[in-house]
Protein backbone atom coordinates (compact mmCIF):
# COMPACT_ATOMS: atom_id res chain seq x y z
CA MET A 1 -125.23 -31.79 157.25
CA GLY A 2 -125.73 -31.08 153.57
CA SER A 3 -123.04 -31.92 151.05
CA LYS A 4 -122.68 -28.27 150.03
CA LYS A 5 -122.10 -27.14 153.62
CA LEU A 6 -119.59 -29.96 154.15
CA ALA A 7 -117.69 -28.95 151.05
CA MET A 8 -117.61 -25.33 152.17
CA LEU A 9 -116.25 -26.35 155.59
CA VAL A 10 -113.48 -28.44 153.97
CA ILE A 11 -112.47 -25.54 151.69
CA PHE A 12 -112.46 -23.14 154.64
CA ALA A 13 -110.30 -25.53 156.66
CA VAL A 14 -107.78 -25.86 153.81
CA PHE A 15 -107.49 -22.08 153.40
CA ALA A 16 -107.06 -21.68 157.15
CA LEU A 17 -104.25 -24.25 157.19
CA LEU A 18 -102.48 -22.62 154.22
CA ASN A 19 -102.76 -19.22 155.86
CA LEU A 20 -101.25 -20.59 159.05
CA LEU A 21 -98.33 -22.13 157.17
CA TYR A 22 -97.80 -18.90 155.25
CA MET A 23 -97.67 -16.84 158.44
CA GLU A 24 -95.07 -19.17 159.98
CA SER A 25 -92.83 -19.33 156.92
CA PRO A 26 -90.29 -16.74 155.68
CA THR A 27 -91.49 -14.77 152.72
CA CYS A 28 -89.59 -13.64 149.66
CA THR A 29 -90.64 -10.83 147.36
CA LEU A 30 -89.24 -10.51 143.86
CA SER A 31 -88.77 -7.27 141.99
CA ASP A 32 -87.56 -6.39 138.55
CA ASP A 33 -84.14 -5.30 139.83
CA LYS A 34 -83.35 -8.31 141.99
CA PRO A 35 -82.53 -11.89 140.99
CA PRO A 36 -84.85 -14.61 142.28
CA PHE A 37 -83.89 -16.14 145.59
CA LYS A 38 -81.97 -19.40 145.28
CA PRO A 39 -82.31 -22.00 148.03
CA ASN A 40 -79.18 -23.20 149.87
CA VAL A 41 -77.25 -20.05 148.92
CA PRO A 42 -76.43 -17.88 151.97
CA LEU A 43 -77.55 -14.29 151.73
CA PRO A 44 -74.96 -11.50 152.05
CA GLY A 45 -74.06 -10.90 155.68
CA THR A 46 -75.19 -14.31 156.92
CA THR A 47 -72.82 -16.79 158.49
CA VAL A 48 -72.44 -20.40 157.53
CA PRO A 49 -71.31 -22.86 160.21
CA MET A 50 -68.39 -25.02 159.09
CA ARG A 51 -68.08 -28.18 161.12
CA THR A 52 -64.85 -29.94 161.88
CA SER A 53 -64.63 -33.68 162.40
CA SER A 54 -63.93 -33.32 166.11
CA SER A 55 -66.30 -30.59 167.21
CA ASN A 56 -69.19 -28.37 166.20
CA VAL A 57 -67.12 -25.21 165.88
CA SER A 58 -68.69 -22.45 163.81
CA VAL A 59 -66.41 -20.27 161.69
CA VAL A 60 -68.04 -16.85 161.39
CA THR A 61 -66.90 -14.15 158.97
CA SER A 62 -68.56 -10.78 159.14
CA ASP A 63 -69.37 -8.52 156.24
CA LEU A 64 -67.37 -5.72 157.86
CA GLN A 65 -64.19 -7.80 158.16
CA GLU A 66 -64.36 -9.12 154.62
CA LYS A 67 -65.76 -6.08 152.80
CA GLU A 68 -62.55 -5.39 150.93
CA GLU A 69 -62.25 -9.06 150.00
CA THR A 70 -65.54 -9.31 148.12
CA ASP A 71 -64.93 -10.06 144.45
CA PRO A 72 -67.68 -8.54 142.26
CA LEU A 73 -66.03 -9.68 139.03
CA LEU A 74 -67.28 -13.28 139.10
CA PRO A 75 -70.20 -13.82 136.72
CA PRO A 76 -73.11 -16.03 137.78
CA PRO A 77 -72.46 -19.67 136.81
CA LYS A 78 -74.21 -21.12 133.77
CA ALA A 79 -75.82 -17.79 132.91
CA THR A 80 -76.90 -17.08 129.36
CA LYS A 81 -75.48 -14.18 127.36
CA SER A 82 -78.49 -11.96 128.07
CA GLU A 83 -78.43 -12.89 131.78
CA ARG A 84 -74.73 -11.97 132.00
CA ILE A 85 -75.35 -8.61 130.36
CA ILE A 86 -78.17 -7.87 132.84
CA TRP A 87 -75.95 -9.02 135.73
CA PHE A 88 -73.09 -6.84 134.55
CA ARG A 89 -75.28 -3.75 134.23
CA ARG A 90 -76.32 -4.19 137.85
CA LYS A 91 -72.72 -4.68 138.93
CA LEU A 92 -71.30 -1.67 137.07
CA PRO A 93 -72.00 0.89 139.84
CA GLU A 94 -69.93 -1.12 142.34
CA LEU A 95 -66.96 -1.93 140.08
CA GLU A 96 -64.33 0.38 141.54
CA ILE A 97 -61.77 -0.87 139.06
CA LEU A 98 -63.65 0.83 136.21
CA LYS A 99 -63.95 4.16 138.00
CA SER A 100 -61.71 7.17 138.27
CA THR A 101 -61.09 7.73 141.99
CA THR A 102 -58.80 9.81 144.15
CA LYS A 103 -56.47 6.83 144.57
CA SER A 104 -56.51 5.79 140.92
CA LYS A 105 -55.68 9.34 139.78
CA ARG A 106 -52.38 9.03 141.67
CA PHE A 107 -51.40 6.01 139.56
CA HIS A 108 -49.15 7.74 137.03
CA GLY A 109 -47.38 9.89 139.59
CA ARG A 110 -46.66 6.96 141.89
CA VAL A 111 -45.28 4.83 139.06
CA LEU A 112 -42.93 7.63 137.99
CA GLU A 113 -41.93 8.24 141.59
CA LEU A 114 -40.81 4.64 142.00
CA TYR A 115 -39.01 4.57 138.67
CA ASN A 116 -36.96 7.63 139.64
CA ASN A 117 -34.93 5.34 141.92
CA ASN A 118 -32.33 4.43 139.26
CA CYS A 119 -34.00 1.09 138.58
CA SER A 120 -31.98 -1.52 136.73
CA ALA A 121 -35.27 -2.71 135.20
CA GLN A 122 -38.98 -1.84 135.37
CA PHE A 123 -41.18 -4.76 136.36
CA PHE A 124 -44.97 -4.95 136.42
CA MET A 125 -47.31 -7.49 137.96
CA VAL A 126 -51.12 -7.34 137.98
CA TRP A 127 -53.20 -8.56 140.94
CA LEU A 128 -56.95 -8.01 140.61
CA SER A 129 -58.00 -10.63 143.14
CA PRO A 130 -58.65 -9.94 146.85
CA ALA A 131 -55.57 -9.18 148.96
CA LYS A 132 -56.09 -12.28 151.09
CA SER A 133 -55.46 -14.40 147.97
CA PHE A 134 -51.94 -12.99 147.56
CA GLY A 135 -50.37 -15.91 149.37
CA PRO A 136 -46.98 -17.58 149.92
CA ARG A 137 -46.70 -18.73 146.30
CA GLU A 138 -47.07 -15.16 145.02
CA MET A 139 -44.66 -13.96 147.70
CA LEU A 140 -42.06 -16.36 146.34
CA ALA A 141 -42.42 -14.78 142.90
CA VAL A 142 -41.65 -11.34 144.34
CA ASP A 143 -38.89 -12.75 146.55
CA THR A 144 -37.01 -14.50 143.74
CA LEU A 145 -37.49 -11.49 141.44
CA PHE A 146 -35.61 -9.21 143.81
CA THR A 147 -33.02 -11.83 144.73
CA THR A 148 -32.00 -12.17 141.08
CA ASN A 149 -32.67 -8.52 140.16
CA PRO A 150 -31.90 -6.65 143.42
CA ASN A 151 -31.77 -3.15 141.89
CA ALA A 152 -34.98 -3.50 139.90
CA CYS A 153 -38.27 -1.75 140.59
CA LEU A 154 -41.60 -3.55 140.80
CA VAL A 155 -45.06 -2.03 140.47
CA ILE A 156 -47.96 -4.30 141.41
CA LEU A 157 -51.12 -2.95 139.80
CA SER A 158 -53.68 -3.85 142.44
CA ASN A 159 -56.55 -2.07 144.12
CA SER A 160 -56.68 -4.64 146.92
CA LEU A 161 -52.95 -4.57 147.74
CA ASP A 162 -52.90 -0.77 147.73
CA SER A 163 -54.28 -0.86 151.27
CA PRO A 164 -53.13 -1.28 154.88
CA ARG A 165 -53.58 -5.01 154.54
CA GLY A 166 -51.56 -5.03 151.33
CA TYR A 167 -48.79 -3.01 152.98
CA THR A 168 -48.59 -5.61 155.75
CA ILE A 169 -48.37 -8.42 153.19
CA LEU A 170 -45.55 -6.73 151.24
CA LYS A 171 -43.70 -5.33 154.26
CA PRO A 172 -41.04 -8.11 154.36
CA PHE A 173 -39.73 -6.87 151.00
CA LEU A 174 -39.97 -3.20 151.92
CA ASP A 175 -37.97 -3.95 155.08
CA GLN A 176 -35.23 -5.37 152.85
CA GLY A 177 -35.05 -2.05 151.01
CA PHE A 178 -36.42 -3.35 147.72
CA ASN A 179 -38.07 -0.89 145.32
CA LEU A 180 -41.66 -2.06 145.43
CA VAL A 181 -45.09 -0.43 145.43
CA ALA A 182 -48.69 -1.60 145.02
CA VAL A 183 -50.71 0.99 143.13
CA THR A 184 -54.45 1.33 142.56
CA LEU A 185 -55.10 0.76 138.88
CA ASP A 186 -56.18 3.62 136.62
CA ILE A 187 -57.45 1.59 133.70
CA LEU A 188 -59.09 4.65 132.12
CA PHE A 189 -55.69 6.36 131.94
CA LEU A 190 -53.92 3.25 130.67
CA VAL A 191 -56.21 2.71 127.69
CA LYS A 192 -56.63 6.39 126.82
CA ASN A 193 -55.45 7.09 123.26
CA THR A 194 -54.93 3.38 122.59
CA PRO A 195 -57.00 0.99 120.45
CA ALA A 196 -58.47 -0.48 123.63
CA GLU A 197 -60.16 2.77 124.64
CA ALA A 198 -63.18 1.96 122.47
CA TRP A 199 -63.46 -1.52 123.98
CA LEU A 200 -63.49 -0.18 127.53
CA LYS A 201 -66.09 2.43 126.59
CA LYS A 202 -68.34 -0.30 125.22
CA LEU A 203 -67.81 -2.44 128.32
CA LYS A 204 -68.77 0.44 130.61
CA SER A 205 -71.90 1.09 128.58
CA GLY A 206 -73.26 -2.22 129.85
CA LYS A 207 -74.22 -3.33 126.36
CA MET A 208 -71.61 -6.02 125.80
CA ASP A 209 -71.33 -9.54 127.14
CA PRO A 210 -68.39 -9.70 129.58
CA GLY A 211 -68.26 -13.46 129.08
CA SER A 212 -68.48 -16.50 131.31
CA ILE A 213 -64.83 -16.29 132.33
CA PRO A 214 -64.27 -14.04 135.40
CA LEU A 215 -63.90 -10.44 134.29
CA PHE A 216 -60.75 -9.89 136.35
CA MET A 217 -58.92 -12.29 134.03
CA HIS A 218 -59.87 -10.25 130.97
CA LEU A 219 -58.97 -6.97 132.68
CA SER A 220 -55.64 -8.48 133.71
CA ASP A 221 -54.96 -9.42 130.08
CA LEU A 222 -55.79 -5.87 128.98
CA THR A 223 -53.84 -4.19 131.77
CA ARG A 224 -50.59 -6.01 131.07
CA LEU A 225 -50.71 -4.91 127.43
CA ALA A 226 -51.64 -1.32 128.22
CA VAL A 227 -49.07 -0.79 130.96
CA LEU A 228 -46.22 -2.10 128.80
CA TYR A 229 -47.36 0.11 125.94
CA LYS A 230 -47.53 3.23 128.12
CA TYR A 231 -44.37 2.66 130.20
CA GLY A 232 -42.26 -0.10 128.68
CA GLY A 233 -40.53 -2.69 130.83
CA ILE A 234 -41.13 -6.28 131.87
CA TYR A 235 -44.51 -7.81 132.65
CA LEU A 236 -44.67 -10.99 134.74
CA ASP A 237 -47.37 -13.30 136.02
CA THR A 238 -47.35 -13.95 139.76
CA ASP A 239 -46.62 -17.68 139.47
CA ILE A 240 -43.00 -17.24 138.41
CA ILE A 241 -39.79 -18.36 140.12
CA PHE A 242 -36.75 -16.34 139.02
CA LEU A 243 -33.44 -18.08 138.47
CA ASN A 244 -31.39 -15.42 136.68
CA SER A 245 -31.41 -11.70 135.98
CA VAL A 246 -33.45 -10.49 133.02
CA THR A 247 -32.37 -6.84 133.16
CA GLY A 248 -30.50 -7.17 129.85
CA LEU A 249 -33.51 -8.29 127.82
CA ARG A 250 -35.34 -6.08 125.33
CA ASN A 251 -38.39 -6.69 123.15
CA ALA A 252 -38.71 -10.36 123.97
CA ILE A 253 -41.40 -12.95 124.39
CA GLY A 254 -41.17 -16.69 125.04
CA ALA A 255 -42.40 -19.74 123.17
CA GLN A 256 -44.40 -22.19 125.23
CA SER A 257 -44.08 -25.03 122.73
CA LEU A 258 -42.15 -25.99 119.59
CA ASP A 259 -42.89 -28.22 116.63
CA PRO A 260 -40.78 -31.36 117.28
CA GLU A 261 -39.66 -31.57 113.65
CA THR A 262 -39.23 -28.00 112.45
CA LYS A 263 -38.35 -26.60 115.89
CA ARG A 264 -40.50 -23.57 115.10
CA TRP A 265 -42.73 -22.24 117.83
CA THR A 266 -46.32 -23.43 117.87
CA ARG A 267 -47.56 -21.27 120.74
CA LEU A 268 -46.29 -18.19 122.50
CA ASN A 269 -47.22 -17.14 126.02
CA ASN A 270 -47.77 -13.70 127.53
CA ALA A 271 -46.93 -14.63 131.13
CA VAL A 272 -43.58 -12.91 130.51
CA MET A 273 -43.22 -10.00 128.09
CA VAL A 274 -40.41 -7.48 127.64
CA PHE A 275 -41.07 -4.45 125.44
CA ASP A 276 -39.92 -0.88 124.90
CA ILE A 277 -42.35 1.95 125.54
CA TYR A 278 -44.85 2.48 122.68
CA HIS A 279 -43.59 -0.60 120.87
CA PRO A 280 -45.59 -1.16 117.66
CA LEU A 281 -46.29 -4.78 118.56
CA MET A 282 -47.93 -3.74 121.81
CA HIS A 283 -50.14 -1.42 119.78
CA GLU A 284 -51.07 -4.38 117.56
CA PHE A 285 -51.85 -6.50 120.63
CA LEU A 286 -54.18 -3.81 121.98
CA GLN A 287 -55.86 -3.51 118.61
CA GLU A 288 -56.41 -7.26 118.49
CA TYR A 289 -57.81 -7.29 122.00
CA SER A 290 -60.25 -4.53 121.20
CA THR A 291 -61.54 -5.96 117.92
CA THR A 292 -61.59 -9.73 118.62
CA PHE A 293 -62.42 -9.91 122.34
CA ASP A 294 -64.19 -13.11 123.39
CA GLY A 295 -65.02 -13.46 127.08
CA ASN A 296 -66.05 -17.10 126.82
CA ARG A 297 -62.86 -18.74 125.54
CA TRP A 298 -60.03 -19.27 127.98
CA GLY A 299 -56.74 -17.87 126.74
CA TYR A 300 -58.24 -16.29 123.62
CA ASN A 301 -57.45 -12.74 124.78
CA SER A 302 -54.14 -13.79 126.32
CA PRO A 303 -51.57 -16.35 125.06
CA TYR A 304 -53.60 -17.12 121.94
CA LEU A 305 -53.80 -13.39 121.20
CA VAL A 306 -50.05 -12.77 121.11
CA SER A 307 -49.56 -16.00 119.16
CA ARG A 308 -51.99 -15.14 116.37
CA VAL A 309 -50.82 -11.52 116.06
CA ILE A 310 -47.15 -12.44 115.69
CA GLN A 311 -48.05 -15.36 113.43
CA ARG A 312 -49.98 -12.97 111.19
CA LEU A 313 -47.49 -10.11 111.16
CA GLY A 314 -44.30 -12.12 111.04
CA HIS A 315 -40.81 -10.98 112.04
CA LYS A 316 -40.62 -7.44 110.77
CA PRO A 317 -37.17 -5.85 111.22
CA GLU A 318 -38.65 -2.77 112.91
CA TYR A 319 -40.03 -4.94 115.70
CA ASN A 320 -36.53 -5.98 116.80
CA LEU A 321 -38.26 -8.93 118.43
CA THR A 322 -36.60 -11.91 120.10
CA ILE A 323 -38.66 -15.07 120.57
CA PHE A 324 -36.99 -17.23 123.16
CA PRO A 325 -37.26 -21.03 123.13
CA PRO A 326 -39.31 -22.66 125.92
CA ASN A 327 -36.34 -23.33 128.19
CA ALA A 328 -35.90 -19.56 128.77
CA PHE A 329 -39.23 -18.86 130.54
CA TYR A 330 -41.19 -22.12 130.38
CA PRO A 331 -38.61 -24.90 130.81
CA VAL A 332 -41.25 -27.37 132.00
CA ASN A 333 -44.73 -27.55 130.51
CA TRP A 334 -47.82 -27.89 132.69
CA LEU A 335 -48.17 -31.61 131.94
CA LYS A 336 -44.80 -32.48 133.45
CA ILE A 337 -44.27 -29.88 136.15
CA LEU A 338 -45.72 -31.86 139.06
CA ARG A 339 -42.57 -34.00 139.18
CA LEU A 340 -40.55 -30.93 140.17
CA PHE A 341 -42.50 -30.66 143.43
CA LYS A 342 -41.77 -34.21 144.61
CA LYS A 343 -38.79 -35.17 146.77
CA PRO A 344 -36.56 -37.94 145.40
CA THR A 345 -36.95 -41.40 146.94
CA THR A 346 -34.35 -43.37 144.97
CA THR A 347 -30.73 -42.88 143.98
CA GLY A 348 -31.77 -42.40 140.38
CA GLU A 349 -34.28 -39.71 141.34
CA VAL A 350 -31.65 -37.92 143.45
CA LYS A 351 -29.36 -37.74 140.43
CA TRP A 352 -32.20 -36.52 138.23
CA VAL A 353 -33.02 -33.76 140.72
CA GLU A 354 -29.42 -32.57 140.86
CA LYS A 355 -29.06 -32.55 137.07
CA THR A 356 -32.39 -30.76 136.58
CA VAL A 357 -31.46 -28.09 139.13
CA GLN A 358 -28.10 -27.58 137.43
CA ASP A 359 -29.58 -27.41 133.92
CA MET A 360 -32.31 -24.95 134.89
CA THR A 361 -29.96 -22.73 136.85
CA LYS A 362 -27.68 -22.45 133.84
CA GLY A 363 -30.19 -22.46 131.00
CA SER A 364 -33.36 -20.69 132.22
CA TYR A 365 -34.25 -17.17 133.29
CA MET A 366 -37.22 -18.42 135.32
CA ILE A 367 -39.79 -21.15 135.78
CA HIS A 368 -43.49 -20.67 135.19
CA LEU A 369 -45.36 -22.70 137.82
CA TRP A 370 -48.68 -23.04 135.97
CA ASN A 371 -50.65 -22.22 139.10
CA LYS A 372 -53.89 -23.65 137.72
CA VAL A 373 -52.17 -27.04 137.98
CA THR A 374 -49.75 -26.63 140.89
CA ARG A 375 -51.44 -24.23 143.33
CA LYS A 376 -52.40 -27.06 145.69
CA MET A 377 -49.13 -28.95 145.27
CA LYS A 378 -46.84 -28.96 148.29
CA ILE A 379 -43.22 -28.14 147.51
CA GLU A 380 -41.52 -31.08 149.19
CA GLU A 381 -38.14 -30.65 150.82
CA GLY A 382 -35.37 -31.94 148.58
CA SER A 383 -37.40 -31.53 145.40
CA VAL A 384 -36.25 -29.59 142.35
CA MET A 385 -38.50 -26.67 143.26
CA HIS A 386 -37.33 -26.62 146.88
CA LYS A 387 -33.66 -26.56 145.88
CA LEU A 388 -34.13 -23.86 143.26
CA ILE A 389 -36.20 -21.58 145.49
CA SER A 390 -33.92 -22.06 148.51
CA THR A 391 -30.95 -20.75 146.53
CA HIS A 392 -32.84 -17.91 144.82
CA CYS A 393 -34.74 -16.23 147.65
CA THR A 394 -34.00 -13.59 150.29
CA VAL A 395 -36.99 -13.63 152.63
CA CYS A 396 -37.52 -17.33 151.96
CA GLY A 397 -40.75 -17.72 153.91
CA ASN A 398 -43.12 -20.69 153.63
CA ILE A 399 -41.38 -22.56 150.84
CA THR A 400 -42.78 -25.97 151.78
CA ASP A 401 -46.10 -24.46 152.87
CA SER A 402 -46.67 -22.24 149.85
CA HIS A 403 -49.51 -24.32 148.44
CA THR A 404 -53.16 -23.41 149.03
């Protein structure tokens, strides 16, 4: 056989083999409006078997069951600025939180309806994560709030909790007769006629970088400012344990840290804010958010924002502002808080626990749990946290099992 014919036969055989492999393998087509397929990442609607150490049990979650739990506000990891903008443009049509819907248009009316119940104080929390994430630790925040402020009203701004599943989660407090409602957020209404209206318009245009930090965090920062500006009252994070009533506070914010020598505050925190309706400082906060937004720096649009605005403007008499020392809202910083979750094992530790419980009960309005640090920490029986929660809760469910 000639060399040319042999070469042709070899080439034909190679093409035949490649064609066979191609026919037996899954294919993937790419288009301009779809990201490239990434290996080892399950496609939407597929199930991933999770094996236990004792058996080959598959845990299957269907799209239908978890539809309401999908979080579209998480940007792709390690994406560039241009990639995030493209991603966000594609996501915009499915972001219910940025739309005006039948449920969101009821926001204002439902808030006013709750606050017509002779509330001793108006509280707000924001929950933009899936309902299933509102766990025992968050329930303790609501529980201790109403135990120490039983005649208060609480609005939880949350699309996911304003649902049958959310009603079931919050039912223990409703059964106690507490004034509580979860309301679908109307962010368009909240920012209307505020400095943040221009920022939201730009965001919805799809032309700005939402940042590498999950968008729900930035929207939570904006929402807490806007809702206090429009309604006045008390905003709280969901990782708070109440120790005393705060119904007598007005126009207050707490310092997270102090200079050890001058005793002047070095950083404020916006996990707890108390302001009158249309307070000029809230207007300044919204202006700062709109003009200096940075979606890539943690805390920049949140605690750092309120710190730099108040640092710049100073204590003007018309603000009537009270800045509380750390022991009021943040009696333990995040570096030392883990000790409060541990049960005492020696006589000395037992005495320390008792003294700490006594000091905090007398000298603090609440404790911020710094959930980024403590979410997975078990509250051990006999610990400072266990003793404080046990004496400041009504429903009192899952204290020792409140970690995730």
